[in-house]
Coordinates of C-alpha atoms in Angstrom, one line a residue:
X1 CA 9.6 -68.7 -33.2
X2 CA 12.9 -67.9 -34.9
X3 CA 15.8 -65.5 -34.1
X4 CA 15.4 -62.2 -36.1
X5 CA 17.1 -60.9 -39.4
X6 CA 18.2 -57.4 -40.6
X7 CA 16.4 -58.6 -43.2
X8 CA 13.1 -58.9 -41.3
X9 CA 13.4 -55.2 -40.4
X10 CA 10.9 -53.4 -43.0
X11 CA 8.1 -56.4 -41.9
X12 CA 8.8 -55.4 -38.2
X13 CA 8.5 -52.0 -38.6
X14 CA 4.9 -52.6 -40.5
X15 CA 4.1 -54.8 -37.8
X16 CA 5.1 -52.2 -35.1
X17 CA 3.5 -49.6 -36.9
X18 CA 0.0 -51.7 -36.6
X19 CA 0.1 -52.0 -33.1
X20 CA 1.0 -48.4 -32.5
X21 CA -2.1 -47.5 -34.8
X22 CA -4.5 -49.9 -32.6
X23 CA -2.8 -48.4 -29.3
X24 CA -3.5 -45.0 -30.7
X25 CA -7.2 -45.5 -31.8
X26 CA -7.5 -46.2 -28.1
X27 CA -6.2 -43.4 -26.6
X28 CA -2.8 -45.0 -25.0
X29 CA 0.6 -44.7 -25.8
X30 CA 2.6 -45.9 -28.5
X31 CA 6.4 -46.6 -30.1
X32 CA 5.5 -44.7 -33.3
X33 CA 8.8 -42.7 -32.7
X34 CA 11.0 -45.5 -32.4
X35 CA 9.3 -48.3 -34.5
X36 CA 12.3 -48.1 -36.7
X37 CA 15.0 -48.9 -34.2
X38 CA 13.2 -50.8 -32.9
X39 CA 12.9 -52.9 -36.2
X40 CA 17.0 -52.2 -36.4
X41 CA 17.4 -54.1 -33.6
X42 CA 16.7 -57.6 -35.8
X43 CA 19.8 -58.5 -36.5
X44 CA 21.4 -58.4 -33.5
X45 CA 21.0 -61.5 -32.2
X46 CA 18.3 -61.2 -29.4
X47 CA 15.6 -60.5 -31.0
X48 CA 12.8 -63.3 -32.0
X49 CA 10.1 -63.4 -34.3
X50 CA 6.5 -65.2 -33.9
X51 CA 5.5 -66.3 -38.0
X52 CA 2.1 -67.6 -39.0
X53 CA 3.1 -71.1 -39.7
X54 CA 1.4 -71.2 -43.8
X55 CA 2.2 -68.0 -44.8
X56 CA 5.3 -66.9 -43.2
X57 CA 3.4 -63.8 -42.0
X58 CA 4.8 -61.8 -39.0
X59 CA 2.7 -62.4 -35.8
X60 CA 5.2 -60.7 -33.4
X61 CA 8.6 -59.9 -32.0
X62 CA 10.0 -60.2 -28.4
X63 CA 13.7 -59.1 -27.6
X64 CA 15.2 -62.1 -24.9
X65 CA 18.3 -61.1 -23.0
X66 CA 20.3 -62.4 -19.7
X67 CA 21.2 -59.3 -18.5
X68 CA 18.6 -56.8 -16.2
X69 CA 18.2 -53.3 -16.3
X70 CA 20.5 -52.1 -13.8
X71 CA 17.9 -51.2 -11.6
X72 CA 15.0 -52.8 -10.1
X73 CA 15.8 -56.1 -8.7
X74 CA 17.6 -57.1 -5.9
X75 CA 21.5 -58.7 -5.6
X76 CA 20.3 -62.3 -5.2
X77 CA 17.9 -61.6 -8.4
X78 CA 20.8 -60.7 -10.6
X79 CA 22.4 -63.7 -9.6
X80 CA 19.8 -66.4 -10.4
X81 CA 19.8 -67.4 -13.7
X82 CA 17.0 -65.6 -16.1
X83 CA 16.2 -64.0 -19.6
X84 CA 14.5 -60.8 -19.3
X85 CA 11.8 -59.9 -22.1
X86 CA 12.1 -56.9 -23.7
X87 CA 9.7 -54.6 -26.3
X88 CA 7.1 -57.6 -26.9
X89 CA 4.8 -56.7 -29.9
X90 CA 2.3 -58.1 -31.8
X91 CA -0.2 -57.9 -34.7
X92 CA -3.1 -56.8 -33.5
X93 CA -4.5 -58.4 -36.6
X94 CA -4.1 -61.6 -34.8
X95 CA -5.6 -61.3 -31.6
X96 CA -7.6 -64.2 -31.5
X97 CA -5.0 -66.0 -31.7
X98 CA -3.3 -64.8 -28.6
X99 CA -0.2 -64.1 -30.0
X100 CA 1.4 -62.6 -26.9
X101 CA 0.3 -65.3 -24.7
X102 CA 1.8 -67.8 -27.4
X103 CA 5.3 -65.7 -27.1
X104 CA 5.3 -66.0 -23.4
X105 CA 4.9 -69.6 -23.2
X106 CA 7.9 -70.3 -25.4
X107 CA 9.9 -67.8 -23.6
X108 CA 9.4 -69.8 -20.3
X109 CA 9.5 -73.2 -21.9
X110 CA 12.8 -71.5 -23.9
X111 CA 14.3 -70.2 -20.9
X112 CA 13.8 -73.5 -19.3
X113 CA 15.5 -75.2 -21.9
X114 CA 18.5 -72.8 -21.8
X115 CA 18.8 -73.6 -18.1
X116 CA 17.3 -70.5 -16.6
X117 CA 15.2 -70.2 -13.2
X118 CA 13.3 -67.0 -14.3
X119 CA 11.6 -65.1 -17.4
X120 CA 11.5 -61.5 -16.3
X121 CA 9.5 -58.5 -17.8
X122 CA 8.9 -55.2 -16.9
X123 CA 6.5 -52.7 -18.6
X124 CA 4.8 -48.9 -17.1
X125 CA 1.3 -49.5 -17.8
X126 CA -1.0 -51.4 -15.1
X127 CA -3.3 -52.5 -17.5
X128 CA -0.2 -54.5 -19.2
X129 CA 0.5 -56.0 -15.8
X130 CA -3.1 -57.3 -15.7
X131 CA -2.2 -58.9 -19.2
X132 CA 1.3 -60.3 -18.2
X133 CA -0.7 -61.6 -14.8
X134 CA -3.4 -63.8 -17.4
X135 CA 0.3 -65.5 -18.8
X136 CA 1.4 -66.2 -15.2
X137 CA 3.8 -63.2 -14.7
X138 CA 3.7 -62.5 -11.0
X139 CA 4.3 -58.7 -9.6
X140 CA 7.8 -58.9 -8.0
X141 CA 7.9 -54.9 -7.3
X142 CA 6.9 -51.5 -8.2
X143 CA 9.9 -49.0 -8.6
X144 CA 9.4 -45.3 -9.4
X145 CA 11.6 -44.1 -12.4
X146 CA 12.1 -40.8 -13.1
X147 CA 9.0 -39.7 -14.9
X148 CA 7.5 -43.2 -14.5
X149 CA 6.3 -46.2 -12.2
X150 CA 7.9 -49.5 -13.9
X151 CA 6.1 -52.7 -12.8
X152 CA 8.8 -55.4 -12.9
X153 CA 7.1 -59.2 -13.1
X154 CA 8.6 -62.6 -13.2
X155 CA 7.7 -66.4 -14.2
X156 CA 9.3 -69.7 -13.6
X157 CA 10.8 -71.2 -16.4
X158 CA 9.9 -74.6 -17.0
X159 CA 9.1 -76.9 -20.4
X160 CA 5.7 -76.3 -21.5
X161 CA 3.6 -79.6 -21.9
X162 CA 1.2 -79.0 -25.4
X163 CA -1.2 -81.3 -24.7
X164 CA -1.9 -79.9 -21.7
X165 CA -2.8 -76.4 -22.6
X166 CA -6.6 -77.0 -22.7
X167 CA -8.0 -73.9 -25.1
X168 CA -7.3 -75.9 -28.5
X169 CA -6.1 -73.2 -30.6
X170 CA -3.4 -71.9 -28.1
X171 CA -2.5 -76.0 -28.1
X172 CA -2.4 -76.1 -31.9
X173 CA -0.3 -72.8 -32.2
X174 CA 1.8 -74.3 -29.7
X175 CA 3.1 -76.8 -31.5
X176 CA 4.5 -75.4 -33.9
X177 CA 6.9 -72.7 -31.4
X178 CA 8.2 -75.7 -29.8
X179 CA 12.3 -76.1 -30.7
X180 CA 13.2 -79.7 -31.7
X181 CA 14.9 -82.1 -29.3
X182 CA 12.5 -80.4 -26.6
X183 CA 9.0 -82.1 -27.2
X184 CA 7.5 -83.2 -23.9

């Protein structure tokens, strides 16, 4: 994982553009209308990028901030140190490789690392909460938006151990994400 560059913005936005086509051929919603800003957003400083470690190829994107939305979680929540996840992606060309799994991990081993409690997501589809759920997310709350239910999740934070990840190719991939100083 490294932080995004306005320079990496036409790769994102092919990327993006990928996974919207695989969401599409299977009937569910996409971010065709805002894969360019989304891809903007690279060189502001939050976002990160998952590259193929040979090739340099882009893998996928997740947007890490400390602040919440400004709804959803409680007073004591707000207060407890945490990133919050924002517009994951990934190439859908590289599912076997669990690409979103491999984001999640570092984001709670890199949260842990930055001193935070929590790594905090939300999303509107169940089916994505069933995913988060496989990469430990637990279901804090449900809160109705105006059009939409949002699902609002939570990990731990806490230094991931490689060698103890036991699917090989997850342990391999992991590796490589982890930030240097921080091997355990």
């Amino acid at each position: 994982m490294r932080p995004a560059t306005a320079a990496d913005a036409p790769a994102l936005t092919t990327m993006i553009l990928n996974r919207c086509q695989w969401l599409e051929e299977r009937g569910l919603p996409s971010w065709r209308e805002d894969a360019a800003d989304i891809a903007r957003q690279a060189g502001d400083g939050e976002m990160w990028l998952l590259e193929e470690a040979r090739s340099g190829h882009l893998i996928g994107c997740t947007t890490v901030q400390s602040v919440a939305p400004p709804w959803g979680w409680t007073e004591q929540e707000l207060t407890e140190p945490a990133d919050y996840l924002y517009t994951t992606c990934t190439d859908p060309a590289y599912r076997a490789h669990k690409p979103g799994t491999l984001i999640a991990w570092w984001a709670v081993h890199h949260a842990a690392m930055s001193g935070k409690r929590w790594v905090r997501r939300g999303c509107f589809h169940p089916a994505l909460v069933r995913y988060y759920q496989t990469q430990h997310f637990r279901l804090i709350r449900e809160v109705q938006r105006t059009t939409k239910r949002a699902y609002l999740m939570a990990c731990p934070a806490s230094p991931v151990n490689a060698e103890s990840i036991t699917e090989a190719l997850l342990r391999a991939d992991f590796r490589h994400l982890r930030s240097p100083g921080h091997a355990r």
